[in-house]
XYZ file of C-alpha atoms in Angstrom:
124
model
C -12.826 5.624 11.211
C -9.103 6.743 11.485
C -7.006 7.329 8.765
C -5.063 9.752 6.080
C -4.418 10.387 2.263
C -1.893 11.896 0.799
C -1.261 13.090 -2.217
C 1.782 13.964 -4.814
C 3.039 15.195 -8.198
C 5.489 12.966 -9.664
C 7.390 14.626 -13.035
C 7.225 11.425 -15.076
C 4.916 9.671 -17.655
C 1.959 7.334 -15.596
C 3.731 4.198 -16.967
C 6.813 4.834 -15.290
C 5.104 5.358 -11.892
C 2.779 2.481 -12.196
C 5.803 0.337 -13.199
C 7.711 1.741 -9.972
C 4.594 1.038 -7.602
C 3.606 -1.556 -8.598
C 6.664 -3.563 -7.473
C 6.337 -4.347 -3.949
C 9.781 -4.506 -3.070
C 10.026 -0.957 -3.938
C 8.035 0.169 -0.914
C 11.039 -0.441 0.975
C 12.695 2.524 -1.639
C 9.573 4.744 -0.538
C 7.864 4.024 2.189
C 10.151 4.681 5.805
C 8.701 1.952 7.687
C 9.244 -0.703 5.322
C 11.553 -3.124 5.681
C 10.691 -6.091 3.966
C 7.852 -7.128 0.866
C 7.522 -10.830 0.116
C 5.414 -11.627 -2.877
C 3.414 -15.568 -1.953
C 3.148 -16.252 -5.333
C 5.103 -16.664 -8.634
C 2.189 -15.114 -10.723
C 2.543 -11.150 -11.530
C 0.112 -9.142 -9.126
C -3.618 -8.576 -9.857
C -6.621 -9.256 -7.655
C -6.183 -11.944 -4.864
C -2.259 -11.538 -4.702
C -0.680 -11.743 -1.012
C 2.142 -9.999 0.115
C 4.213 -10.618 3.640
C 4.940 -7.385 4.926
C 7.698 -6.486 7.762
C 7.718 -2.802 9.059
C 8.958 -1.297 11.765
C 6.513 1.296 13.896
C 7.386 2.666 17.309
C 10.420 1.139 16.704
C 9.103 -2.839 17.005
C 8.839 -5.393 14.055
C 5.145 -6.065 12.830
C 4.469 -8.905 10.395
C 1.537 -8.774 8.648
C 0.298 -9.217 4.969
C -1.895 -7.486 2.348
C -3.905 -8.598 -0.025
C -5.143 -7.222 -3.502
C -8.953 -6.729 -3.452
C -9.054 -4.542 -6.512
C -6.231 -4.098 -9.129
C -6.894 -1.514 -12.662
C -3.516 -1.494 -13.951
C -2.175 2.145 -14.720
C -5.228 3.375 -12.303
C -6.072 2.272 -9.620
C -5.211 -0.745 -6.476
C -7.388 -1.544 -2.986
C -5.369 -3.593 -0.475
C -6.828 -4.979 2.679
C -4.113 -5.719 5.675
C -4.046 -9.042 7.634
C -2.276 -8.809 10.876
C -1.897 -6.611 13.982
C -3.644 -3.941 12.714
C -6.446 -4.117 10.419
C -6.378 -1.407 7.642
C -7.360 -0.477 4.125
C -5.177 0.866 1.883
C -6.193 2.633 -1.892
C -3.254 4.051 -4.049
C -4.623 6.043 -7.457
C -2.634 6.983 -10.620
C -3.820 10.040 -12.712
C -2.487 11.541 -15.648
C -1.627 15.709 -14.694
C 0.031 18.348 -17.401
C 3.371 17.961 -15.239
C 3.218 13.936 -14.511
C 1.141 12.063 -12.869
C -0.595 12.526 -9.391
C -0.676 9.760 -7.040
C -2.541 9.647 -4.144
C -2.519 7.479 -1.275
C -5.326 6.549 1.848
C -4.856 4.387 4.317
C -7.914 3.689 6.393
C -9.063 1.503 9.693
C -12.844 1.138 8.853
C -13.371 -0.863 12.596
C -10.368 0.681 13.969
C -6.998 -0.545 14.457
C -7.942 -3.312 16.828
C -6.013 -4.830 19.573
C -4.147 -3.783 22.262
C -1.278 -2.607 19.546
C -4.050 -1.188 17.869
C -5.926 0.974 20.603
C -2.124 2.540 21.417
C -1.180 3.454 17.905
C -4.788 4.886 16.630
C -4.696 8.558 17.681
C -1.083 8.729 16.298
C -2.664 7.373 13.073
């Protein structure tokens, strides 16, 4: 099963993080291969929300979308990925002395799948 975490210490309060992260358009602040976040619907997240996704890896466009599978405001949120590569993503909030640690794993519990998938899972 491929995949990463990673794992930081952010010097603010854990309601200012969650407030930043949990905004979907601010991936495209954070994350370097975002470049668009569409929410599809007009309710505020939780469980079951879809989001379009456009990124850019290897330098091509890949449309896909995630969905919420778990959502603990302040905590803790599980996405699953529809598109050309199938992946799991968990992002966790905790309180530290200094901030607030937030930690992030991204997994492919079949592997990537497809031909775009076979290529990009040993650089994953």
């Amino acid at each position: 099963m491929p995949g990463f975490e990673v794992s930081t210490e952010i010097e603010a309060p854990i309601e200012e993080v969650w407030e930043f992260v949990d905004n979907p358009h601010n991936e495209l602040l954070w994350q370097s291969n975002a470049a668009e976040r569409v929410v599809l619907s007009d309710r505020p997240i939780e469980k079951g929300t879809r989001i379009r996704l456009v990124d850019r890896f290897l330098g091509k466009r890949m449309d896909s979308e995630w969905e919420i599978i778990e959502y603990y405001p302040y905590h803790r949120v599980d996405r699953v990925v529809h598109g050309p590569l199938h992946l799991e993503s968990s992002w966790r909030l905790e309180p530290i002395q200094t901030g607030t640690l937030f930690s992030m794993e991204i997994t492919a519990p079949e592997g990537l799948g497809g031909m775009f998938g076979k290529l990009a899972e040993p650089l994953v």
